[in-house]
Short mmCIF file of C-alpha atoms in Angstrom, two decimals:
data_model
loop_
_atom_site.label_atom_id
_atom_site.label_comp_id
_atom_site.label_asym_id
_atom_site.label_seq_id
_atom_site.Cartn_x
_atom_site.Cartn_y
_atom_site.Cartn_z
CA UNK Z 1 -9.21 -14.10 -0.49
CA UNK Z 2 -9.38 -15.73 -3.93
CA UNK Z 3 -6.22 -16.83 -5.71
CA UNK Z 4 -6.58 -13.73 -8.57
CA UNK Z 5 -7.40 -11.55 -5.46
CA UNK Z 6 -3.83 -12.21 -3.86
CA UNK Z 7 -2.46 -11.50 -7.23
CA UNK Z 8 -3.76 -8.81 -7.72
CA UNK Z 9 -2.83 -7.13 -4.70
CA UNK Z 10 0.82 -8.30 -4.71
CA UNK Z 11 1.19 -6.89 -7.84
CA UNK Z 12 -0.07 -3.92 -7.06
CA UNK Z 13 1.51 -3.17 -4.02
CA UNK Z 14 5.30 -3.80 -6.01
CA UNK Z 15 3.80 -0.92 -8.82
CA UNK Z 16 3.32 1.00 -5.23
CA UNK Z 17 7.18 0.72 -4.13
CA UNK Z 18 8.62 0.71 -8.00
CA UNK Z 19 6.91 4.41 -7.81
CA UNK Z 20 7.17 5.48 -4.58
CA UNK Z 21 11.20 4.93 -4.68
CA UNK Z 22 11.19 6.54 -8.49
CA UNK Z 23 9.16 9.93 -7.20
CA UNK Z 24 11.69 10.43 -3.65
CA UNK Z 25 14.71 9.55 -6.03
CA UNK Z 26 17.21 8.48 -3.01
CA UNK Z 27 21.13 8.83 -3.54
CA UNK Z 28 21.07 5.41 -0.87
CA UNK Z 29 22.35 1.94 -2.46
CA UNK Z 30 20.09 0.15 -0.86
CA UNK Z 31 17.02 2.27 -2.48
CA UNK Z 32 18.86 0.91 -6.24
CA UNK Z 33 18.82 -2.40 -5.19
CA UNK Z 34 15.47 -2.82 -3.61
CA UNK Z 35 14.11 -0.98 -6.82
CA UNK Z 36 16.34 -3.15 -9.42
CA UNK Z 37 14.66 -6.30 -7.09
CA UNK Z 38 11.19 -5.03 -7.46
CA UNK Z 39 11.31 -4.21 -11.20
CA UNK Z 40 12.73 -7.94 -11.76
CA UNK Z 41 9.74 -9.37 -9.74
CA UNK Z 42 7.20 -7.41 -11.58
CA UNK Z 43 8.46 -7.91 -15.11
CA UNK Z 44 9.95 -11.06 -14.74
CA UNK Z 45 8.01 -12.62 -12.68
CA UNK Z 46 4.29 -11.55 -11.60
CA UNK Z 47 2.48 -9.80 -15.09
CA UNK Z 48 3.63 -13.47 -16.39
CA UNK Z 49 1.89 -15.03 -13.73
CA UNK Z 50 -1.02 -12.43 -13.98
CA UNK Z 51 -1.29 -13.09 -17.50
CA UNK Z 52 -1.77 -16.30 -17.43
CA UNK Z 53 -4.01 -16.37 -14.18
CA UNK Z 54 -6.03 -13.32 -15.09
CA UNK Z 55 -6.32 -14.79 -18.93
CA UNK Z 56 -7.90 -18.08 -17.68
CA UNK Z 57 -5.54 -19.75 -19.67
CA UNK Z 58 -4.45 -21.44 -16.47
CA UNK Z 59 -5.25 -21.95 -12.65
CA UNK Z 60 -3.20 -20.77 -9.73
CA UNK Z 61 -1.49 -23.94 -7.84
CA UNK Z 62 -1.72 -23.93 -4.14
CA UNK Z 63 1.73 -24.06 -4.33
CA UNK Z 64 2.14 -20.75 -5.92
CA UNK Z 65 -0.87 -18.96 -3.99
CA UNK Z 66 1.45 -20.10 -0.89
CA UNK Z 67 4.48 -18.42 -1.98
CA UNK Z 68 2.10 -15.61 -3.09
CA UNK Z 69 1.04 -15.20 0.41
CA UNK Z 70 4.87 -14.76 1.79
CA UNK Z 71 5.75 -12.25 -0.80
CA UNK Z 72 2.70 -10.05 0.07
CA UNK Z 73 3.35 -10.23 3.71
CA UNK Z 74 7.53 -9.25 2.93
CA UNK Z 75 5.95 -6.36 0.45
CA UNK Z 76 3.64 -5.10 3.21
CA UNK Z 77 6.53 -4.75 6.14
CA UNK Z 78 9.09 -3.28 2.91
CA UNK Z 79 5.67 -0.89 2.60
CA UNK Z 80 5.89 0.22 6.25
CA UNK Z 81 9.86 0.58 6.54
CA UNK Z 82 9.89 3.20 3.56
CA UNK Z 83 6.98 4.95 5.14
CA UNK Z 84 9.35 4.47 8.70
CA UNK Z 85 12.30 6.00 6.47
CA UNK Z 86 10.45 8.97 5.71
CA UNK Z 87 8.62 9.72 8.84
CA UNK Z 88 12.46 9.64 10.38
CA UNK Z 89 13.83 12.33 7.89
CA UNK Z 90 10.85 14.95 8.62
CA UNK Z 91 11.92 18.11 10.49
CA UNK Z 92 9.30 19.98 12.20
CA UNK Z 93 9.80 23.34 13.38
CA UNK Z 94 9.24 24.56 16.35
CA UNK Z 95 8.07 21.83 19.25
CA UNK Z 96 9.21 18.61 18.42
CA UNK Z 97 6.07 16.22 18.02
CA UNK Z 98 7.15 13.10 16.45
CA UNK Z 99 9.27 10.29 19.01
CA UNK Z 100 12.84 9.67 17.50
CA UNK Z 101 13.20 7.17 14.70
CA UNK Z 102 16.82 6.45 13.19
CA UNK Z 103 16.83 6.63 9.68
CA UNK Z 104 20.46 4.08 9.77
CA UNK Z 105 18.11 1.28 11.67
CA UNK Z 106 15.40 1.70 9.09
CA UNK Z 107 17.92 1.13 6.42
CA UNK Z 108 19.26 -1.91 7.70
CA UNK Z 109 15.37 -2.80 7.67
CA UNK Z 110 15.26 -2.57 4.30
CA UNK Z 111 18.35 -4.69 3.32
CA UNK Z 112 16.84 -7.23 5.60
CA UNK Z 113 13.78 -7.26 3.24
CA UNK Z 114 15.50 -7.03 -0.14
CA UNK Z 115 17.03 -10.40 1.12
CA UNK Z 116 13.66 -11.58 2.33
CA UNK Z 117 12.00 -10.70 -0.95
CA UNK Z 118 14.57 -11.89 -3.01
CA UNK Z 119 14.48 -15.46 -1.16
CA UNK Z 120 10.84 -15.17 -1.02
CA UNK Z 121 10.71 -14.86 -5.09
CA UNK Z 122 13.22 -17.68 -5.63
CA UNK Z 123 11.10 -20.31 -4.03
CA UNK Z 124 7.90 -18.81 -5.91
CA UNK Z 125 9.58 -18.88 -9.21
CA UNK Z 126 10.40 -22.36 -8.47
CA UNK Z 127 6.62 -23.36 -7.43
CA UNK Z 128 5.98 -21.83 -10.85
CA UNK Z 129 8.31 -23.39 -13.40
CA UNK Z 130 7.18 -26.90 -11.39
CA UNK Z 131 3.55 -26.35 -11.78
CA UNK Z 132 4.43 -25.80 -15.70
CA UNK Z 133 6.67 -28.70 -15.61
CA UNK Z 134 4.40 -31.04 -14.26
CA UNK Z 135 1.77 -29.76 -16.47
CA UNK Z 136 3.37 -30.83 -19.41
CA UNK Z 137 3.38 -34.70 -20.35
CA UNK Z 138 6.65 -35.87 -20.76
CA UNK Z 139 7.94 -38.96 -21.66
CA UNK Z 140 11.63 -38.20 -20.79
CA UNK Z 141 10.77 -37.27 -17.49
CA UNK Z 142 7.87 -39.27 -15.89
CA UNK Z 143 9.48 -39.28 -12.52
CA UNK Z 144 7.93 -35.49 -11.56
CA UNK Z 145 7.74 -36.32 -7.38
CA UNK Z 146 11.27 -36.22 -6.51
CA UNK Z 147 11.84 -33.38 -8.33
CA UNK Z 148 8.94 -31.59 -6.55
CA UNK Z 149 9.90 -32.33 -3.23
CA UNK Z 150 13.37 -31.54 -3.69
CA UNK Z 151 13.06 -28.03 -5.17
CA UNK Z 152 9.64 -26.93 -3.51
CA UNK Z 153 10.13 -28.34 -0.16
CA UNK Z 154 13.96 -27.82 0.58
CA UNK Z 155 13.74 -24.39 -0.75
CA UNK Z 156 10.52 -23.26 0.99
CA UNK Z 157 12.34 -23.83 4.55
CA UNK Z 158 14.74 -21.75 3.55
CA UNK Z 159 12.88 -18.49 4.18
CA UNK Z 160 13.32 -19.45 7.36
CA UNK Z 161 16.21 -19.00 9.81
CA UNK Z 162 15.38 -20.50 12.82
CA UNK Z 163 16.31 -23.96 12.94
CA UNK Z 164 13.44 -24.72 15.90
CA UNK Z 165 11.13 -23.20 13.51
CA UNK Z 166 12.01 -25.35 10.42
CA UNK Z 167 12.05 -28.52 12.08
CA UNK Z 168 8.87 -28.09 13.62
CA UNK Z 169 7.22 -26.76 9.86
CA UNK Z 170 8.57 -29.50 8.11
CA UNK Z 171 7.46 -32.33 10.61
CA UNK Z 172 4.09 -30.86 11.10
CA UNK Z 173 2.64 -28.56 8.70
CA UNK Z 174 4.87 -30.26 5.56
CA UNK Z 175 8.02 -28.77 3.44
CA UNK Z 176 5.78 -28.05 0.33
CA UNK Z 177 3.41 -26.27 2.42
CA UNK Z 178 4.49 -22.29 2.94
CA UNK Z 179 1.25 -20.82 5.26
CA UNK Z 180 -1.33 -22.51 7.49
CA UNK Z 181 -4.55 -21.29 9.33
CA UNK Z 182 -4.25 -20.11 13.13
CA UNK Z 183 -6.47 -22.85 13.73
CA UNK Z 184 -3.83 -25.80 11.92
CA UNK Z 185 -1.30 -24.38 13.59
CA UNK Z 186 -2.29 -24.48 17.14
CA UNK Z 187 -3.50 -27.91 16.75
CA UNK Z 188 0.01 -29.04 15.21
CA UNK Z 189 1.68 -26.95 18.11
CA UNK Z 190 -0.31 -28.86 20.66
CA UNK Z 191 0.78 -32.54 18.71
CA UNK Z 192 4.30 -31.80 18.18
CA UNK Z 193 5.14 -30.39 22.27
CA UNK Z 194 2.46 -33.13 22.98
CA UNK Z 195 1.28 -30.49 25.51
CA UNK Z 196 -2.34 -28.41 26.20
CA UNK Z 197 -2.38 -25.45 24.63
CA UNK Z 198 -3.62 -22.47 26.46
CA UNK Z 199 -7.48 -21.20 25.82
CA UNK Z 200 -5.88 -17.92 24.64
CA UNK Z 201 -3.25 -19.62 22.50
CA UNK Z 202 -5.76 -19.27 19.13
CA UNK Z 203 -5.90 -15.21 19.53
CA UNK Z 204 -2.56 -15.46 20.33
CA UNK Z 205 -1.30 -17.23 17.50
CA UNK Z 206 -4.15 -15.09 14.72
CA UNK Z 207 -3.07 -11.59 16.31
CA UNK Z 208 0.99 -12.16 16.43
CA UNK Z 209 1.42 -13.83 13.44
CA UNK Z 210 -0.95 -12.39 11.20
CA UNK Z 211 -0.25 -8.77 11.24
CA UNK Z 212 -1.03 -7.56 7.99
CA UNK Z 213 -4.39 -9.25 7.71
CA UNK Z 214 -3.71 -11.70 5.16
CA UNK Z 215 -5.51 -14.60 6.83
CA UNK Z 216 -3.07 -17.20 7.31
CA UNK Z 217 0.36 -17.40 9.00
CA UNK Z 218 2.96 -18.12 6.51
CA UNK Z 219 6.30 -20.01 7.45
CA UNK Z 220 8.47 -16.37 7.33
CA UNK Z 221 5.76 -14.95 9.57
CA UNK Z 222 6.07 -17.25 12.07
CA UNK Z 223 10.05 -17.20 12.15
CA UNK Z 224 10.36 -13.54 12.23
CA UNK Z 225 7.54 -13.79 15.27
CA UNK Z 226 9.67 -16.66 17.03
CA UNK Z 227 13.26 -14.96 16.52
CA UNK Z 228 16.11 -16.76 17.98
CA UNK Z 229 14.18 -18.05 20.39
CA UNK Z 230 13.79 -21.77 20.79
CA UNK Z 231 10.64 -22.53 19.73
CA UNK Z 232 9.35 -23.89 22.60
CA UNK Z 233 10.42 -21.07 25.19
CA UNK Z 234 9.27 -18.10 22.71
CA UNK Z 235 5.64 -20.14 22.89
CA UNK Z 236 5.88 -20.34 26.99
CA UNK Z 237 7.05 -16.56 26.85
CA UNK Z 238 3.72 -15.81 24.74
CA UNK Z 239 1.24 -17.51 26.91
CA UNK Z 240 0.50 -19.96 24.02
CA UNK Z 241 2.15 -23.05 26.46
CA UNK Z 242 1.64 -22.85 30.40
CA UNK Z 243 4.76 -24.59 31.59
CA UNK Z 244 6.47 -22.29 33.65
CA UNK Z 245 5.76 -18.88 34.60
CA UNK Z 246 7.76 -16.37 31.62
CA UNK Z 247 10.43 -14.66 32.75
CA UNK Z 248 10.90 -12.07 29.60
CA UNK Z 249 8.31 -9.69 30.66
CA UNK Z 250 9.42 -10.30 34.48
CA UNK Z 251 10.34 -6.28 36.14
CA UNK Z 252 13.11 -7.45 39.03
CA UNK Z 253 13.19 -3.67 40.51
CA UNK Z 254 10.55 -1.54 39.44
CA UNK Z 255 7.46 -0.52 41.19
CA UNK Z 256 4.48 1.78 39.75
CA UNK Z 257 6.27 4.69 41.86
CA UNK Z 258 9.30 4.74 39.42
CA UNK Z 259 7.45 4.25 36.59
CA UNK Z 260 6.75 7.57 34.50
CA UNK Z 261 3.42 6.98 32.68
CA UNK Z 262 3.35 7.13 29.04
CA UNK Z 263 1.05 7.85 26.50
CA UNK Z 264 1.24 6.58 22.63
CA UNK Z 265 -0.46 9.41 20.16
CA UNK Z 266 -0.75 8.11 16.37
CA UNK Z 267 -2.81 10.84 14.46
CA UNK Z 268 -2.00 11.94 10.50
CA UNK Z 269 -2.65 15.97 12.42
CA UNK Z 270 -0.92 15.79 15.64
CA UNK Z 271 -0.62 19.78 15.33
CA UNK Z 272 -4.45 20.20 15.18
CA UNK Z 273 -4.37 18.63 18.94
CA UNK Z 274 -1.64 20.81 20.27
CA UNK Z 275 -3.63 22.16 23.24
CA UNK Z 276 -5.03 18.45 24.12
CA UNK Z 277 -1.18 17.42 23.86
CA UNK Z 278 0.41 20.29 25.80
CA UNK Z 279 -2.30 19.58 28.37
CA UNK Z 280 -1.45 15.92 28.59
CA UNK Z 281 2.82 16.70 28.62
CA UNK Z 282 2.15 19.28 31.78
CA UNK Z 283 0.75 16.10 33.74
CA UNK Z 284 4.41 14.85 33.36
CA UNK Z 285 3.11 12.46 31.35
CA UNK Z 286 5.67 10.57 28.45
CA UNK Z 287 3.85 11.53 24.79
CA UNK Z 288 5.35 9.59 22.16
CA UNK Z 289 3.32 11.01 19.02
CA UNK Z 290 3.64 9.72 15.37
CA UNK Z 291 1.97 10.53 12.19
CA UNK Z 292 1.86 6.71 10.39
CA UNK Z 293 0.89 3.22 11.32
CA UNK Z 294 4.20 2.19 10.64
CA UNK Z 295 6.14 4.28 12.31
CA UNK Z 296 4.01 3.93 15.87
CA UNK Z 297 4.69 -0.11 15.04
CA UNK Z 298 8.84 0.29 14.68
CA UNK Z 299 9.23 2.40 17.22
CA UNK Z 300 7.02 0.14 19.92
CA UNK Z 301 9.11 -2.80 18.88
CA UNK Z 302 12.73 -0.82 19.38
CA UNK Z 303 11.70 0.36 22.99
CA UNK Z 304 9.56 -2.95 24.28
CA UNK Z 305 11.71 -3.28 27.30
CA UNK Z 306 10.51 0.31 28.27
CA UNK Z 307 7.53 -0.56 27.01
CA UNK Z 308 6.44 -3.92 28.85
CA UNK Z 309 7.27 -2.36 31.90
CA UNK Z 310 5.11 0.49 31.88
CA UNK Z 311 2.32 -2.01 30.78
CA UNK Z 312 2.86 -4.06 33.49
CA UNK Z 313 2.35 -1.39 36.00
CA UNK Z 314 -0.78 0.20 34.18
CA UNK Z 315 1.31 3.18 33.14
CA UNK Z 316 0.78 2.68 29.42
CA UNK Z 317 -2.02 3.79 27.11
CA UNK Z 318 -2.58 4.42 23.70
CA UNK Z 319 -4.52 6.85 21.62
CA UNK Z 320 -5.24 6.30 18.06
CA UNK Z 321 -7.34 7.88 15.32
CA UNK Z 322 -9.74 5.71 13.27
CA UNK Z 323 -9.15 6.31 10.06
CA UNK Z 324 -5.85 8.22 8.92
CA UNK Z 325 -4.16 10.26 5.63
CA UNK Z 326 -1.01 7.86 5.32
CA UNK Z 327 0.82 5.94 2.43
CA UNK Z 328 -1.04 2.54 1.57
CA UNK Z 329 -1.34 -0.04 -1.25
CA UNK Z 330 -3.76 -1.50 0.37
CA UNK Z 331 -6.46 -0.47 -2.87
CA UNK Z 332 -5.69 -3.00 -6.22
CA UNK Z 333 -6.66 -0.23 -8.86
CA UNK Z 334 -3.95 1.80 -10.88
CA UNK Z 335 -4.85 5.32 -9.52
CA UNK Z 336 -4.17 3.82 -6.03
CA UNK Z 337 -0.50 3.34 -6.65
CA UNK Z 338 0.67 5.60 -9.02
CA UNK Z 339 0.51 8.54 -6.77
CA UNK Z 340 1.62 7.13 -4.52
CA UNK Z 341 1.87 9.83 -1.58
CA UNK Z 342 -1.34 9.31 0.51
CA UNK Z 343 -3.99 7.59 0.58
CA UNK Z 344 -7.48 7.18 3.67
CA UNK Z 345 -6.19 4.69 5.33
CA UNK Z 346 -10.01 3.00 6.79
CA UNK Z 347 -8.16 0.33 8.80
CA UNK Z 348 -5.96 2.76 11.04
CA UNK Z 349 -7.29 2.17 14.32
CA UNK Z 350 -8.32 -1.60 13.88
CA UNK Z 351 -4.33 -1.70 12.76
CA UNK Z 352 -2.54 -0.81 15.63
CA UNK Z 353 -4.90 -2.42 18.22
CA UNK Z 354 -4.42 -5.44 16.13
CA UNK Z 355 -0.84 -5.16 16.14
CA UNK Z 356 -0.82 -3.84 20.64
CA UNK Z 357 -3.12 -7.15 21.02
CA UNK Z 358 -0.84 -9.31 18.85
CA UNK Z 359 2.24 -8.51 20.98
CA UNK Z 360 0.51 -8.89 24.07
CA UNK Z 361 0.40 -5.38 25.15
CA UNK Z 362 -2.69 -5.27 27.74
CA UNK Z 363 -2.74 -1.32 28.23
CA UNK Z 364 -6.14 0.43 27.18
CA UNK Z 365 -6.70 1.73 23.86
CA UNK Z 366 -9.20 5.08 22.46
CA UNK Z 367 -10.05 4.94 19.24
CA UNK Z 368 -11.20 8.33 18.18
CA UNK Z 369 -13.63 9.25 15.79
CA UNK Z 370 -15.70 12.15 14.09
CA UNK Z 371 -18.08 10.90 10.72
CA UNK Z 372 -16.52 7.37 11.10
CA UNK Z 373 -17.72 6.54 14.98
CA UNK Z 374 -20.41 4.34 13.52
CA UNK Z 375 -17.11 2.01 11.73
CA UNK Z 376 -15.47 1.19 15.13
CA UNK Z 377 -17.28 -1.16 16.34
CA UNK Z 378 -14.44 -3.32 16.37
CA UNK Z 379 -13.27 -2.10 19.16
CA UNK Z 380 -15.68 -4.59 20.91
CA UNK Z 381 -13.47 -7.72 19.45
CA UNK Z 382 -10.77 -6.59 21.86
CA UNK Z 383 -10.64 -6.66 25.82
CA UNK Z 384 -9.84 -2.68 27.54
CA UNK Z 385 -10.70 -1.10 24.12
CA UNK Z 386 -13.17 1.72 23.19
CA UNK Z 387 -13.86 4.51 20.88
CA UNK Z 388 -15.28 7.99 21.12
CA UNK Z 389 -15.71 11.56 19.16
CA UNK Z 390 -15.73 13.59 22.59
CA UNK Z 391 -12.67 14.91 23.67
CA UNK Z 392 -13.59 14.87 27.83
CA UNK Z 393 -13.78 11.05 27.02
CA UNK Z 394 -10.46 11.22 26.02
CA UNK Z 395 -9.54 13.04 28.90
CA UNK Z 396 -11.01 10.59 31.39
CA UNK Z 397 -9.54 7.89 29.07
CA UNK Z 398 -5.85 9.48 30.10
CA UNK Z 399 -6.75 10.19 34.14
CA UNK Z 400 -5.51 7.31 35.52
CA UNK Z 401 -1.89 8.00 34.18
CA UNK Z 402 -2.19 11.53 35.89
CA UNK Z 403 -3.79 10.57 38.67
CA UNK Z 404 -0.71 8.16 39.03
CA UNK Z 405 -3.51 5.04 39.73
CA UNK Z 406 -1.31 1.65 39.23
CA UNK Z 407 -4.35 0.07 39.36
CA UNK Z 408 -5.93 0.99 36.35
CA UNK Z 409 -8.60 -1.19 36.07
CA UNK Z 410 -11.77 1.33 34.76
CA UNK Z 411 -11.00 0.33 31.15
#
């Protein structure tokens, strides 16, 4: 994506929040301060930057498409937890469809990315007022380097809060440098453990750590991947180094008799599938059924103990509609953010197998499909993946959980 391109969409996606958070008008603090952060970075900082980049009058520094980069990806996940926030609040009458979110957790989410986006925007207003600095001749100042690395080195590791993960990006990938491609990064991974990277490690590394699609992995990306992890045992854990056999995903004292099987549903309609679901729940079968992209995505992450377990024993699938009514600022025109309430989500589908594939879920994925069958042949990127418009394909899809086969090898 070209320089203006990123632009673009970053400041289009803040014009998304600004209005989204005006039109649901939320009594919660953390709503003001989020929304008095977004209106500074949009006045203050990116129509300057647009101006000037859009005007010609001057070119985008690497530098600043970098920090560019991290702010779109922080936008994108504050994007999903205030679609999250609302999907929790919804009441449905009658049967309860949608799995349990907690509206407190998603709040804490979204203090977690003010703080993000407000670090995120101090290192790229820095990157900025450098680029103008060193555009300038000056005769008072001609020593420019110092300066550089001192502000836009030191305070691009400090996105970051793992210290494994900064030492690592500074002696490999370089302090003024805030994203990388998958490809630069496994080869510095490989130098700097001195050790063979798995053949998988690539995929790995492109499906974890880019989630959003951007095209690079950004320093913040691959902290919040790593955690608190040492690097080097979060890597092992992945399958990206083959030292030693993980031990996170290890099940002590389960077996595929204990194990109730459970299916993941994410549809915009879940009520126009009621008899498919009620047939599915009187297999005894776990349906966990959401309505957005991000709230199937939250809700995996809170319950991957659960989770890993039933995928280790075959007793996890997932069912997911290819294209979907949800909230998205994906689109870079005006009309496509200030109404902000839905939107066709086209990517859907591709999404959330991206994201199951990224985390290293292995459990088969349906993509279904009615006019847009023809757009999923995606599906083909990605091992134990397929896509249909026939329902009794979706019912085959699902007999393996009720016919309580661990094996579960057909897809």
């Amino acid at each position: 994506m070209d320089p203006i391109s990123i632009l673009t969409t970053v400041t289009s996606t803040t014009s998304f929040l600004l209005t989204w958070i005006d039109q649901h008008q939320s009594k919660e603090k953390v709503f003001r301060d989020l929304r008095t952060t977004l209106d500074n970075v949009h006045g203050g900082v990116l129509l300057p930057l647009w101006s000037a980049g859009a005007g010609g009058s001057s070119q985008l520094e690497p530098s600043i498409v970098g920090c560019l980069r991290t702010v779109q990806e922080v936008l994108f996940r504050t994007r999903d937890h205030l679609v999250v926030w609302e999907d929790s609040r919804k009441i449905k009458s009658g049967k309860r469809l949608l799995a349990f979110l907690n509206p407190t957790v998603v709040l804490d989410e979204l203090k977690d990315d003010k703080t993000q986006l407000v670090s995120s925007v101090q290192i790229l207003s820095a990157s900025i007022q450098i680029s103008s600095f060193i555009r300038q001749p000056s005769a008072l100042s001609p020593h420019v380097e110092p300066s550089r690395y001192l502000v836009s080195g030191s305070s691009n590791l400090e996105i970051a809060s793992n210290r494994d993960v900064k030492k690592f990006w500074a002696a490999e990938i370089g302090t003024e440098t805030s994203y990388c491609s998958a490809e630069f990064l496994h080869a510095r991974l490989s130098h700097y453990f001195d050790k063979t990277l798995t053949p998988e490690a690539k995929e790995i590394l492109s499906l974890g750590l880019d989630e959003y699609g951007i095209g690079c992995t950004t320093l913040a990306s691959l902290d919040r991947f790593i955690g608190q992890q040492p690097l080097l045992d979060a890597l092992t854990t992945l399958g990206v180094i083959q030292v030693i056999e993980s031990s996170r995903f290890t099940v002590e004292s389960a077996g595929p008799t204990y194990i109730k099987p459970i299916l993941i549903m994410v549809d915009d309609e879940p009520e126009n599938h009621s008899c498919m679901i009620d047939s599915v729940q009187s297999y005894n079968v776990d349906l966990f059924v959401f309505t957005s992209t991000a709230s199937a995505k939250t809700w995996i992450d809170a319950n991957e103990a659960m989770l890993r377990i039933a995928d280790r024993f075959g007793r996890l699938r997932c069912r997911s509609d290819n294209v979907r009514w949800e909230q998205d600022a994906s689109a870079s025109t005006p009309s496509s953010y200030q109404n902000p309430r839905i939107s066709l989500n086209i990517y859907a589908g591709e999404t959330i197998l991206h994201y199951l594939r990224g985390r290293q879920y292995s459990a088969p994925v349906l993509i279904t499909a009615a006019k847009s069958i023809m757009e999923t042949s995606y599906v083909l990127d990605y091992a134990r993946a397929g896509s249909t418009r026939h329902r009794d394909v979706f019912m085959d899809f699902i007999h393996p959980l009720i016919a309580d086969d661990s094996g579960d090898e057909e897809w």
